[in-house]
mmCIF file of N, CA, C and O in Angstrom:
data_model
loop_
_atom_site.group_PDB
_atom_site.id
_atom_site.type_symbol
_atom_site.label_atom_id
_atom_site.label_comp_id
_atom_site.label_asym_id
_atom_site.label_seq_id
_atom_site.Cartn_x
_atom_site.Cartn_y
_atom_site.Cartn_z
ATOM 1 N N MET A 1 94.372 82.339 97.663
ATOM 2 C CA MET A 1 94.753 83.127 96.297
ATOM 3 C C MET A 1 95.961 82.944 95.790
ATOM 4 O O MET A 1 96.832 82.335 96.035
ATOM 5 N N ASP A 2 95.973 83.107 94.763
ATOM 6 C CA ASP A 2 97.106 82.592 94.059
ATOM 7 C C ASP A 2 98.050 84.246 93.131
ATOM 8 O O ASP A 2 97.589 84.959 93.263
ATOM 9 N N ALA A 3 99.002 83.083 92.862
ATOM 10 C CA ALA A 3 100.047 84.091 91.928
ATOM 11 C C ALA A 3 99.400 85.472 91.224
ATOM 12 O O ALA A 3 100.228 86.002 91.227
ATOM 13 N N ALA A 4 98.430 84.473 90.219
ATOM 14 C CA ALA A 4 98.326 85.229 89.503
ATOM 15 C C ALA A 4 97.250 86.770 89.505
ATOM 16 O O ALA A 4 97.260 88.007 88.697
ATOM 17 N N PHE A 5 96.619 86.786 91.274
ATOM 18 C CA PHE A 5 95.913 88.146 91.549
ATOM 19 C C PHE A 5 97.287 89.340 91.324
ATOM 20 O O PHE A 5 97.120 90.144 90.959
ATOM 21 N N GLY A 6 98.696 88.956 91.848
ATOM 22 C CA GLY A 6 99.449 89.906 91.585
ATOM 23 C C GLY A 6 99.543 90.702 89.950
ATOM 24 O O GLY A 6 100.959 91.646 90.102
ATOM 25 N N LEU A 7 99.397 89.945 88.495
ATOM 26 C CA LEU A 7 99.901 90.109 87.848
ATOM 27 C C LEU A 7 98.463 90.829 87.321
ATOM 28 O O LEU A 7 98.281 90.980 86.180
ATOM 29 N N VAL A 8 97.725 91.744 87.852
ATOM 30 C CA VAL A 8 96.784 92.623 87.383
ATOM 31 C C VAL A 8 97.105 93.172 86.642
ATOM 32 O O VAL A 8 98.198 93.912 86.910
ATOM 33 N N PRO A 9 96.768 93.980 85.643
ATOM 34 C CA PRO A 9 96.820 95.533 85.476
ATOM 35 C C PRO A 9 96.664 96.965 86.571
ATOM 36 O O PRO A 9 96.557 96.830 87.496
ATOM 37 N N THR A 10 98.168 97.709 85.974
ATOM 38 C CA THR A 10 98.438 98.284 86.747
ATOM 39 C C THR A 10 97.234 99.738 87.122
ATOM 40 O O THR A 10 97.041 100.081 86.065
ATOM 41 N N LEU A 11 97.497 100.236 88.080
ATOM 42 C CA LEU A 11 95.891 101.123 88.568
ATOM 43 C C LEU A 11 96.785 102.386 88.976
ATOM 44 O O LEU A 11 98.142 102.446 89.275
ATOM 45 N N PRO A 12 95.706 103.621 89.604
ATOM 46 C CA PRO A 12 96.872 104.800 90.037
ATOM 47 C C PRO A 12 97.260 104.279 91.524
ATOM 48 O O PRO A 12 96.257 103.621 91.717
ATOM 49 N N ALA A 13 97.505 105.621 91.801
ATOM 50 C CA ALA A 13 98.219 104.940 93.297
ATOM 51 C C ALA A 13 96.824 105.305 94.109
ATOM 52 O O ALA A 13 95.802 105.905 94.276
ATOM 53 N N ALA A 14 97.260 104.639 95.601
ATOM 54 C CA ALA A 14 95.899 104.168 96.071
ATOM 55 C C ALA A 14 96.241 104.463 98.165
ATOM 56 O O ALA A 14 97.311 104.512 98.347
ATOM 57 N N ARG A 15 95.494 104.615 98.811
ATOM 58 C CA ARG A 15 95.963 104.300 99.777
ATOM 59 C C ARG A 15 94.518 103.682 100.313
ATOM 60 O O ARG A 15 93.214 103.871 100.269
ATOM 61 N N ALA A 16 94.650 102.282 100.913
ATOM 62 C CA ALA A 16 94.108 101.756 101.255
ATOM 63 C C ALA A 16 94.337 101.882 103.231
ATOM 64 O O ALA A 16 95.184 101.541 104.220
ATOM 65 N N ARG A 17 92.755 101.590 103.893
ATOM 66 C CA ARG A 17 92.648 101.651 105.390
ATOM 67 C C ARG A 17 92.451 100.089 105.540
ATOM 68 O O ARG A 17 91.540 99.203 105.301
ATOM 69 N N VAL A 18 93.174 99.397 106.368
ATOM 70 C CA VAL A 18 93.050 97.879 106.519
ATOM 71 C C VAL A 18 91.481 97.842 108.494
ATOM 72 O O VAL A 18 92.176 98.427 109.458
ATOM 73 N N PHE A 19 90.820 97.014 107.947
ATOM 74 C CA PHE A 19 89.956 96.786 108.842
ATOM 75 C C PHE A 19 89.898 95.932 109.726
ATOM 76 O O PHE A 19 89.089 95.128 110.579
ATOM 77 N N ALA A 20 90.984 94.438 109.381
ATOM 78 C CA ALA A 20 90.802 93.308 110.375
ATOM 79 C C ALA A 20 92.072 93.124 110.025
ATOM 80 O O ALA A 20 93.066 93.680 109.980
ATOM 81 N N GLY A 21 92.009 91.531 110.789
ATOM 82 C CA GLY A 21 93.736 91.537 110.545
ATOM 83 C C GLY A 21 94.801 91.157 109.884
ATOM 84 O O GLY A 21 94.355 91.576 108.540
ATOM 85 N N CYS A 22 95.290 90.561 109.457
ATOM 86 C CA CYS A 22 96.698 90.224 108.917
ATOM 87 C C CYS A 22 95.989 89.395 107.382
ATOM 88 O O CYS A 22 96.585 89.817 106.213
ATOM 89 N N ASP A 23 95.718 88.430 107.606
ATOM 90 C CA ASP A 23 95.191 87.613 106.710
ATOM 91 C C ASP A 23 93.805 86.622 106.101
ATOM 92 O O ASP A 23 93.856 85.853 106.395
ATOM 93 N N LEU A 24 93.188 87.407 105.828
ATOM 94 C CA LEU A 24 91.847 87.165 105.895
ATOM 95 C C LEU A 24 91.770 86.870 104.616
ATOM 96 O O LEU A 24 91.032 84.744 104.304
ATOM 97 N N GLY A 25 92.112 86.995 103.334
ATOM 98 C CA GLY A 25 92.883 86.136 102.163
ATOM 99 C C GLY A 25 91.599 85.767 100.774
ATOM 100 O O GLY A 25 91.501 85.128 100.596
ATOM 101 N N ASP A 26 90.634 87.025 101.130
ATOM 102 C CA ASP A 26 88.907 86.477 100.367
ATOM 103 C C ASP A 26 89.050 88.457 99.910
ATOM 104 O O ASP A 26 88.383 87.684 99.195
ATOM 105 N N ARG A 27 90.393 88.540 99.578
ATOM 106 C CA ARG A 27 89.925 89.396 98.381
ATOM 107 C C ARG A 27 89.728 90.894 99.008
ATOM 108 O O ARG A 27 88.812 91.667 98.203
ATOM 109 N N GLY A 28 88.283 91.019 100.591
ATOM 110 C CA GLY A 28 88.407 92.191 101.050
ATOM 111 C C GLY A 28 86.624 91.626 100.047
ATOM 112 O O GLY A 28 85.655 92.592 100.728
ATOM 113 N N ALA A 29 86.431 90.113 99.735
ATOM 114 C CA ALA A 29 85.111 90.312 99.240
ATOM 115 C C ALA A 29 84.015 90.252 100.605
ATOM 116 O O ALA A 29 82.880 90.576 100.641
ATOM 117 N N ASP A 30 84.681 90.361 102.303
ATOM 118 C CA ASP A 30 83.860 90.336 102.981
ATOM 119 C C ASP A 30 83.491 91.492 103.832
ATOM 120 O O ASP A 30 82.887 91.915 104.335
ATOM 121 N N GLY A 31 84.053 92.836 102.925
ATOM 122 C CA GLY A 31 83.442 93.801 103.184
ATOM 123 C C GLY A 31 84.849 94.588 103.870
ATOM 124 O O GLY A 31 85.119 96.095 104.279
ATOM 125 N N PHE A 32 86.044 94.015 104.411
ATOM 126 C CA PHE A 32 87.208 93.691 104.838
ATOM 127 C C PHE A 32 88.005 93.942 104.867
ATOM 128 O O PHE A 32 87.924 93.178 103.489
ATOM 129 N N ILE A 33 89.065 94.917 104.900
ATOM 130 C CA ILE A 33 90.641 94.472 104.220
ATOM 131 C C ILE A 33 91.679 94.375 105.156
ATOM 132 O O ILE A 33 91.702 94.907 106.097
ATOM 133 N N SER A 34 91.941 93.222 104.623
ATOM 134 C CA SER A 34 93.297 93.149 105.846
ATOM 135 C C SER A 34 94.594 93.475 105.724
ATOM 136 O O SER A 34 94.258 94.169 104.316
ATOM 137 N N LEU A 35 95.900 93.258 105.853
ATOM 138 C CA LEU A 35 96.927 93.839 106.017
ATOM 139 C C LEU A 35 97.226 93.734 104.390
ATOM 140 O O LEU A 35 98.550 93.945 103.747
ATOM 141 N N ARG A 36 97.166 91.582 104.386
ATOM 142 C CA ARG A 36 98.028 91.072 103.287
ATOM 143 C C ARG A 36 96.874 91.342 101.962
ATOM 144 O O ARG A 36 97.714 91.611 101.222
ATOM 145 N N GLU A 37 95.938 92.020 102.009
ATOM 146 C CA GLU A 37 94.920 92.240 100.906
ATOM 147 C C GLU A 37 95.325 93.944 100.377
ATOM 148 O O GLU A 37 95.674 94.179 99.023
ATOM 149 N N ALA A 38 95.605 94.128 101.769
ATOM 150 C CA ALA A 38 96.333 95.886 101.013
ATOM 151 C C ALA A 38 97.290 95.659 100.064
ATOM 152 O O ALA A 38 97.408 96.777 99.542
ATOM 153 N N ILE A 39 98.157 95.373 100.731
ATOM 154 C CA ILE A 39 99.583 95.421 100.500
ATOM 155 C C ILE A 39 99.139 94.275 98.908
ATOM 156 O O ILE A 39 100.114 95.261 97.852
ATOM 157 N N ILE A 40 99.170 93.632 98.717
ATOM 158 C CA ILE A 40 98.214 92.935 97.859
ATOM 159 C C ILE A 40 97.469 93.876 96.539
ATOM 160 O O ILE A 40 98.049 94.095 95.296
ATOM 161 N N ALA A 41 96.880 94.761 97.149
ATOM 162 C CA ALA A 41 96.400 95.428 95.860
ATOM 163 C C ALA A 41 97.047 96.725 95.843
ATOM 164 O O ALA A 41 97.061 97.330 95.042
ATOM 165 N N THR A 42 97.871 97.259 96.452
ATOM 166 C CA THR A 42 98.618 98.563 96.472
ATOM 167 C C THR A 42 99.494 97.785 95.877
ATOM 168 O O THR A 42 100.161 98.356 94.617
ATOM 169 N N ASN A 43 100.148 96.821 95.085
ATOM 170 C CA ASN A 43 101.236 96.009 94.645
ATOM 171 C C ASN A 43 100.663 96.379 92.956
ATOM 172 O O ASN A 43 101.625 96.447 92.398
ATOM 173 N N ASN A 44 99.466 97.064 93.049
ATOM 174 C CA ASN A 44 98.976 97.005 91.603
ATOM 175 C C ASN A 44 97.825 97.818 90.619
ATOM 176 O O ASN A 44 97.970 98.146 90.275
ATOM 177 N N THR A 45 99.156 99.726 91.878
ATOM 178 C CA THR A 45 98.887 100.449 91.609
ATOM 179 C C THR A 45 100.269 101.071 91.205
ATOM 180 O O THR A 45 101.379 101.242 91.820
ATOM 181 N N ALA A 46 100.752 102.188 90.442
ATOM 182 C CA ALA A 46 101.625 102.815 90.114
ATOM 183 C C ALA A 46 101.167 104.548 91.243
ATOM 184 O O ALA A 46 100.453 104.667 92.129
ATOM 185 N N GLY A 47 102.547 104.695 91.039
ATOM 186 C CA GLY A 47 102.802 105.728 91.889
ATOM 187 C C GLY A 47 103.388 105.281 93.571
ATOM 188 O O GLY A 47 103.043 104.425 94.335
ATOM 189 N N THR A 48 103.425 105.927 94.524
ATOM 190 C CA THR A 48 103.165 105.531 96.380
ATOM 191 C C THR A 48 101.843 105.732 96.952
ATOM 192 O O THR A 48 100.878 106.052 96.410
ATOM 193 N N ASP A 49 101.821 104.785 97.689
ATOM 194 C CA ASP A 49 100.569 104.349 98.647
ATOM 195 C C ASP A 49 100.896 104.207 99.708
ATOM 196 O O ASP A 49 101.616 104.314 100.261
ATOM 197 N N ASP A 50 100.090 104.618 100.120
ATOM 198 C CA ASP A 50 99.725 104.490 101.758
ATOM 199 C C ASP A 50 98.942 103.348 102.692
ATOM 200 O O ASP A 50 97.814 103.151 101.982
ATOM 201 N N ILE A 51 99.034 102.172 103.504
ATOM 202 C CA ILE A 51 98.585 101.494 103.854
ATOM 203 C C ILE A 51 98.477 102.334 105.602
ATOM 204 O O ILE A 51 99.476 102.297 105.960
ATOM 205 N N LEU A 52 97.176 102.444 105.770
ATOM 206 C CA LEU A 52 97.079 102.913 107.174
ATOM 207 C C LEU A 52 96.429 101.927 108.319
ATOM 208 O O LEU A 52 96.218 101.218 107.479
ATOM 209 N N LEU A 53 97.340 101.788 109.131
ATOM 210 C CA LEU A 53 97.221 100.330 110.357
ATOM 211 C C LEU A 53 96.855 101.048 111.346
ATOM 212 O O LEU A 53 97.456 101.923 111.959
ATOM 213 N N PRO A 54 95.387 100.758 111.945
ATOM 214 C CA PRO A 54 95.025 100.528 113.397
ATOM 215 C C PRO A 54 96.154 100.508 114.364
ATOM 216 O O PRO A 54 96.747 99.732 113.908
ATOM 217 N N ALA A 55 95.837 100.683 115.079
ATOM 218 C CA ALA A 55 97.121 100.197 117.021
ATOM 219 C C ALA A 55 96.822 98.853 116.588
ATOM 220 O O ALA A 55 95.370 98.638 116.639
ATOM 221 N N GLY A 56 97.416 98.056 116.919
ATOM 222 C CA GLY A 56 97.340 96.625 117.239
ATOM 223 C C GLY A 56 98.098 95.998 116.819
ATOM 224 O O GLY A 56 99.156 96.184 115.798
ATOM 225 N N THR A 57 98.238 94.760 117.005
ATOM 226 C CA THR A 57 99.079 93.732 116.404
ATOM 227 C C THR A 57 98.653 92.747 114.981
ATOM 228 O O THR A 57 97.542 92.439 114.827
ATOM 229 N N PHE A 58 98.962 93.043 114.288
ATOM 230 C CA PHE A 58 98.542 92.228 113.004
ATOM 231 C C PHE A 58 100.014 90.490 112.430
ATOM 232 O O PHE A 58 100.800 91.185 112.277
ATOM 233 N N SER A 59 99.374 89.755 112.804
ATOM 234 C CA SER A 59 99.963 88.603 113.165
ATOM 235 C C SER A 59 99.983 87.585 111.613
ATOM 236 O O SER A 59 99.066 87.351 111.207
ATOM 237 N N LEU A 60 101.379 87.958 111.076
ATOM 238 C CA LEU A 60 100.986 86.904 110.104
ATOM 239 C C LEU A 60 100.867 85.355 109.747
ATOM 240 O O LEU A 60 101.206 84.307 110.893
ATOM 241 N N ALA A 61 100.012 84.481 109.807
ATOM 242 C CA ALA A 61 99.528 83.365 109.666
ATOM 243 C C ALA A 61 99.400 82.241 108.433
ATOM 244 O O ALA A 61 99.378 81.760 108.407
ATOM 245 N N LEU A 62 99.830 83.187 106.831
ATOM 246 C CA LEU A 62 99.789 81.934 105.826
ATOM 247 C C LEU A 62 101.095 81.608 106.036
ATOM 248 O O LEU A 62 102.138 82.649 105.455
ATOM 249 N N SER A 63 101.403 80.644 105.753
ATOM 250 C CA SER A 63 102.904 80.138 105.778
ATOM 251 C C SER A 63 103.336 79.875 104.496
ATOM 252 O O SER A 63 102.489 79.602 103.596
ATOM 253 N N GLY A 64 104.440 79.554 103.911
ATOM 254 C CA GLY A 64 104.652 79.544 102.828
ATOM 255 C C GLY A 64 106.272 80.028 102.172
ATOM 256 O O GLY A 64 106.225 81.408 103.013
ATOM 257 N N THR A 65 106.862 79.959 101.060
ATOM 258 C CA THR A 65 108.170 80.693 100.920
ATOM 259 C C THR A 65 108.251 80.517 99.181
ATOM 260 O O THR A 65 107.378 79.461 99.093
ATOM 261 N N GLY A 66 108.760 81.328 98.970
ATOM 262 C CA GLY A 66 109.183 81.509 97.174
ATOM 263 C C GLY A 66 108.448 81.769 96.332
ATOM 264 O O GLY A 66 108.278 82.250 95.141
ATOM 265 N N GLU A 67 107.398 82.347 96.654
ATOM 266 C CA GLU A 67 106.205 83.219 95.808
ATOM 267 C C GLU A 67 106.400 84.769 96.425
ATOM 268 O O GLU A 67 106.672 84.869 97.581
ATOM 269 N N GLU A 68 106.190 85.560 95.585
ATOM 270 C CA GLU A 68 106.851 87.013 95.141
ATOM 271 C C GLU A 68 105.639 88.196 95.233
ATOM 272 O O GLU A 68 106.205 88.900 94.342
ATOM 273 N N PHE A 69 104.846 87.043 95.492
ATOM 274 C CA PHE A 69 103.458 88.348 95.338
ATOM 275 C C PHE A 69 102.778 88.716 96.933
ATOM 276 O O PHE A 69 101.299 88.571 96.061
ATOM 277 N N ALA A 70 103.089 88.179 98.030
ATOM 278 C CA ALA A 70 102.571 88.354 99.172
ATOM 279 C C ALA A 70 101.257 87.368 99.136
ATOM 280 O O ALA A 70 100.460 87.556 100.464
ATOM 281 N N ALA A 71 101.332 86.211 98.821
ATOM 282 C CA ALA A 71 100.118 85.584 98.713
ATOM 283 C C ALA A 71 100.129 84.010 100.117
ATOM 284 O O ALA A 71 98.691 84.125 100.442
ATOM 285 N N THR A 72 101.347 83.998 100.377
ATOM 286 C CA THR A 72 101.468 83.210 101.860
ATOM 287 C C THR A 72 103.177 84.132 102.146
ATOM 288 O O THR A 72 103.792 84.965 101.150
ATOM 289 N N GLY A 73 103.536 83.586 103.293
ATOM 290 C CA GLY A 73 104.573 84.065 103.752
ATOM 291 C C GLY A 73 104.747 85.396 104.197
ATOM 292 O O GLY A 73 103.642 85.758 104.767
ATOM 293 N N ASP A 74 106.246 86.475 103.741
ATOM 294 C CA ASP A 74 105.809 87.524 103.832
ATOM 295 C C ASP A 74 105.313 88.428 103.056
ATOM 296 O O ASP A 74 104.566 87.594 102.385
ATOM 297 N N LEU A 75 105.213 89.311 103.346
ATOM 298 C CA LEU A 75 104.818 90.441 102.820
ATOM 299 C C LEU A 75 105.471 90.837 101.378
ATOM 300 O O LEU A 75 106.124 91.656 102.151
ATOM 301 N N ASP A 76 105.073 90.625 100.159
ATOM 302 C CA ASP A 76 106.192 91.085 99.086
ATOM 303 C C ASP A 76 105.449 92.633 99.018
ATOM 304 O O ASP A 76 104.641 92.551 98.171
ATOM 305 N N ILE A 77 106.454 93.662 99.038
ATOM 306 C CA ILE A 77 106.358 94.585 98.638
ATOM 307 C C ILE A 77 106.989 94.858 97.209
ATOM 308 O O ILE A 77 107.981 94.983 96.827
ATOM 309 N N ARG A 78 106.196 95.248 96.042
ATOM 310 C CA ARG A 78 106.143 95.632 94.803
ATOM 311 C C ARG A 78 106.545 96.848 94.010
ATOM 312 O O ARG A 78 106.554 96.966 92.680
ATOM 313 N N GLY A 79 106.258 97.734 95.014
ATOM 314 C CA GLY A 79 106.253 99.248 94.365
ATOM 315 C C GLY A 79 106.426 99.646 95.682
ATOM 316 O O GLY A 79 106.675 99.769 97.053
ATOM 317 N N ASN A 80 106.256 101.378 95.465
ATOM 318 C CA ASN A 80 106.588 102.471 96.419
ATOM 319 C C ASN A 80 105.599 102.445 97.350
ATOM 320 O O ASN A 80 103.896 102.868 97.100
ATOM 321 N N LEU A 81 105.819 102.078 98.946
ATOM 322 C CA LEU A 81 104.766 101.800 99.368
ATOM 323 C C LEU A 81 105.295 102.491 101.327
ATOM 324 O O LEU A 81 106.317 102.240 101.511
ATOM 325 N N THR A 82 104.076 103.448 101.817
ATOM 326 C CA THR A 82 104.701 103.338 103.258
ATOM 327 C C THR A 82 103.119 103.141 103.766
ATOM 328 O O THR A 82 101.738 102.668 103.398
ATOM 329 N N LEU A 83 103.920 102.726 104.754
ATOM 330 C CA LEU A 83 102.864 102.212 106.223
ATOM 331 C C LEU A 83 102.821 102.947 107.206
ATOM 332 O O LEU A 83 103.899 103.462 107.835
ATOM 333 N N VAL A 84 101.433 103.672 107.434
ATOM 334 C CA VAL A 84 101.481 104.450 108.588
ATOM 335 C C VAL A 84 100.787 103.940 109.628
ATOM 336 O O VAL A 84 99.778 103.364 109.228
ATOM 337 N N GLY A 85 101.345 104.182 110.981
ATOM 338 C CA GLY A 85 100.706 103.565 112.048
ATOM 339 C C GLY A 85 99.180 104.553 112.506
ATOM 340 O O GLY A 85 100.469 105.568 113.067
ATOM 341 N N GLU A 86 98.344 104.189 112.470
ATOM 342 C CA GLU A 86 96.908 105.086 113.432
ATOM 343 C C GLU A 86 97.421 105.087 114.842
ATOM 344 O O GLU A 86 97.001 106.354 115.257
ATOM 345 N N GLY A 87 97.691 104.214 115.029
ATOM 346 C CA GLY A 87 97.918 104.516 116.515
ATOM 347 C C GLY A 87 98.489 104.666 117.751
ATOM 348 O O GLY A 87 100.352 104.886 116.548
ATOM 349 N N PRO A 88 99.156 104.242 118.849
ATOM 350 C CA PRO A 88 100.223 104.498 119.328
ATOM 351 C C PRO A 88 101.290 103.380 119.682
ATOM 352 O O PRO A 88 102.192 103.702 119.488
ATOM 353 N N ALA A 89 100.634 102.354 118.837
ATOM 354 C CA ALA A 89 101.627 101.124 118.840
ATOM 355 C C ALA A 89 100.457 100.619 117.432
ATOM 356 O O ALA A 89 99.973 99.713 118.127
ATOM 357 N N SER A 90 101.001 100.157 116.391
ATOM 358 C CA SER A 90 101.328 99.174 114.917
ATOM 359 C C SER A 90 102.439 98.463 115.119
ATOM 360 O O SER A 90 103.271 98.704 114.838
ATOM 361 N N VAL A 91 102.070 96.880 115.103
ATOM 362 C CA VAL A 91 102.985 95.488 115.642
ATOM 363 C C VAL A 91 102.475 95.136 114.154
ATOM 364 O O VAL A 91 101.578 94.439 113.912
ATOM 365 N N ILE A 92 103.257 94.342 113.234
ATOM 366 C CA ILE A 92 103.714 93.274 112.343
ATOM 367 C C ILE A 92 104.280 92.193 113.036
ATOM 368 O O ILE A 92 105.417 92.856 112.932
ATOM 369 N N ASP A 93 103.605 90.933 114.006
ATOM 370 C CA ASP A 93 104.492 89.838 113.619
ATOM 371 C C ASP A 93 104.593 88.896 112.616
ATOM 372 O O ASP A 93 103.508 88.398 112.339
ATOM 373 N N GLY A 94 105.629 88.351 112.613
ATOM 374 C CA GLY A 94 106.175 86.788 111.443
ATOM 375 C C GLY A 94 106.069 86.221 111.954
ATOM 376 O O GLY A 94 105.877 85.519 111.171
ATOM 377 N N GLY A 95 105.804 86.155 113.048
ATOM 378 C CA GLY A 95 105.056 84.745 113.657
ATOM 379 C C GLY A 95 106.792 83.820 114.084
ATOM 380 O O GLY A 95 105.890 82.026 114.017
ATOM 381 N N GLY A 96 107.869 84.226 113.188
ATOM 382 C CA GLY A 96 108.539 83.045 112.889
ATOM 383 C C GLY A 96 108.360 82.490 111.519
ATOM 384 O O GLY A 96 109.219 81.092 111.196
ATOM 385 N N LEU A 97 106.814 82.942 110.251
ATOM 386 C CA LEU A 97 107.082 81.912 109.473
ATOM 387 C C LEU A 97 108.114 81.585 108.426
ATOM 388 O O LEU A 97 108.114 81.207 107.974
ATOM 389 N N ASP A 98 108.255 83.252 108.287
ATOM 390 C CA ASP A 98 109.410 83.581 107.236
ATOM 391 C C ASP A 98 109.624 85.285 107.966
ATOM 392 O O ASP A 98 109.086 85.589 108.730
ATOM 393 N N ARG A 99 109.976 86.109 106.689
ATOM 394 C CA ARG A 99 110.629 87.383 107.243
ATOM 395 C C ARG A 99 109.236 88.243 106.569
ATOM 396 O O ARG A 99 108.289 87.399 106.873
ATOM 397 N N VAL A 100 109.140 89.280 107.308
ATOM 398 C CA VAL A 100 108.061 89.941 107.559
ATOM 399 C C VAL A 100 107.265 90.833 106.528
ATOM 400 O O VAL A 100 106.832 90.570 105.559
ATOM 401 N N LEU A 101 109.007 91.417 106.009
ATOM 402 C CA LEU A 101 108.496 92.389 104.375
ATOM 403 C C LEU A 101 109.470 91.907 103.590
ATOM 404 O O LEU A 101 110.910 91.585 104.383
ATOM 405 N N HIS A 102 108.750 91.748 102.482
ATOM 406 C CA HIS A 102 109.942 91.365 101.573
ATOM 407 C C HIS A 102 110.057 92.737 100.643
ATOM 408 O O HIS A 102 109.181 92.966 99.620
ATOM 409 N N LEU A 103 110.895 93.226 99.791
ATOM 410 C CA LEU A 103 110.994 94.870 98.972
ATOM 411 C C LEU A 103 111.550 93.394 97.967
ATOM 412 O O LEU A 103 112.947 93.506 97.784
ATOM 413 N N VAL A 104 110.403 93.336 96.801
ATOM 414 C CA VAL A 104 110.613 92.760 95.854
ATOM 415 C C VAL A 104 111.500 94.042 94.840
ATOM 416 O O VAL A 104 110.807 94.974 94.285
ATOM 417 N N GLY A 105 112.917 93.233 93.813
ATOM 418 C CA GLY A 105 113.300 93.923 92.952
ATOM 419 C C GLY A 105 113.574 95.184 93.629
ATOM 420 O O GLY A 105 113.961 96.278 92.227
ATOM 421 N N GLY A 106 114.307 95.196 94.830
ATOM 422 C CA GLY A 106 115.186 96.500 95.366
ATOM 423 C C GLY A 106 113.915 98.006 95.441
ATOM 424 O O GLY A 106 114.848 98.893 94.920
ATOM 425 N N VAL A 107 112.730 97.544 94.985
ATOM 426 C CA VAL A 107 112.082 98.817 95.602
ATOM 427 C C VAL A 107 112.590 99.875 96.757
ATOM 428 O O VAL A 107 112.737 99.408 97.859
#
């Protein structure tokens, strides 16, 4: 994924349901959306977005720092977002690669 993906026009608020692990990186082309893909997608919508996480552990695996569009490293949140755990335990594990979440621009 490249940083340009984070620069697409703003769309209406969205609700995304995560169906795969944390870092697929194929922008949903496989029919599944990862947590990283969901955050990148909701960064490009107006209003408050929701991401629904099933029970389980979502591990960050794409290392990298210094970019602000969630392509690598931490999950950069650029707008109003609510993460909702659907199961008894939804965990996002940063694996020591970087922060887990980064609120860009004081959102």
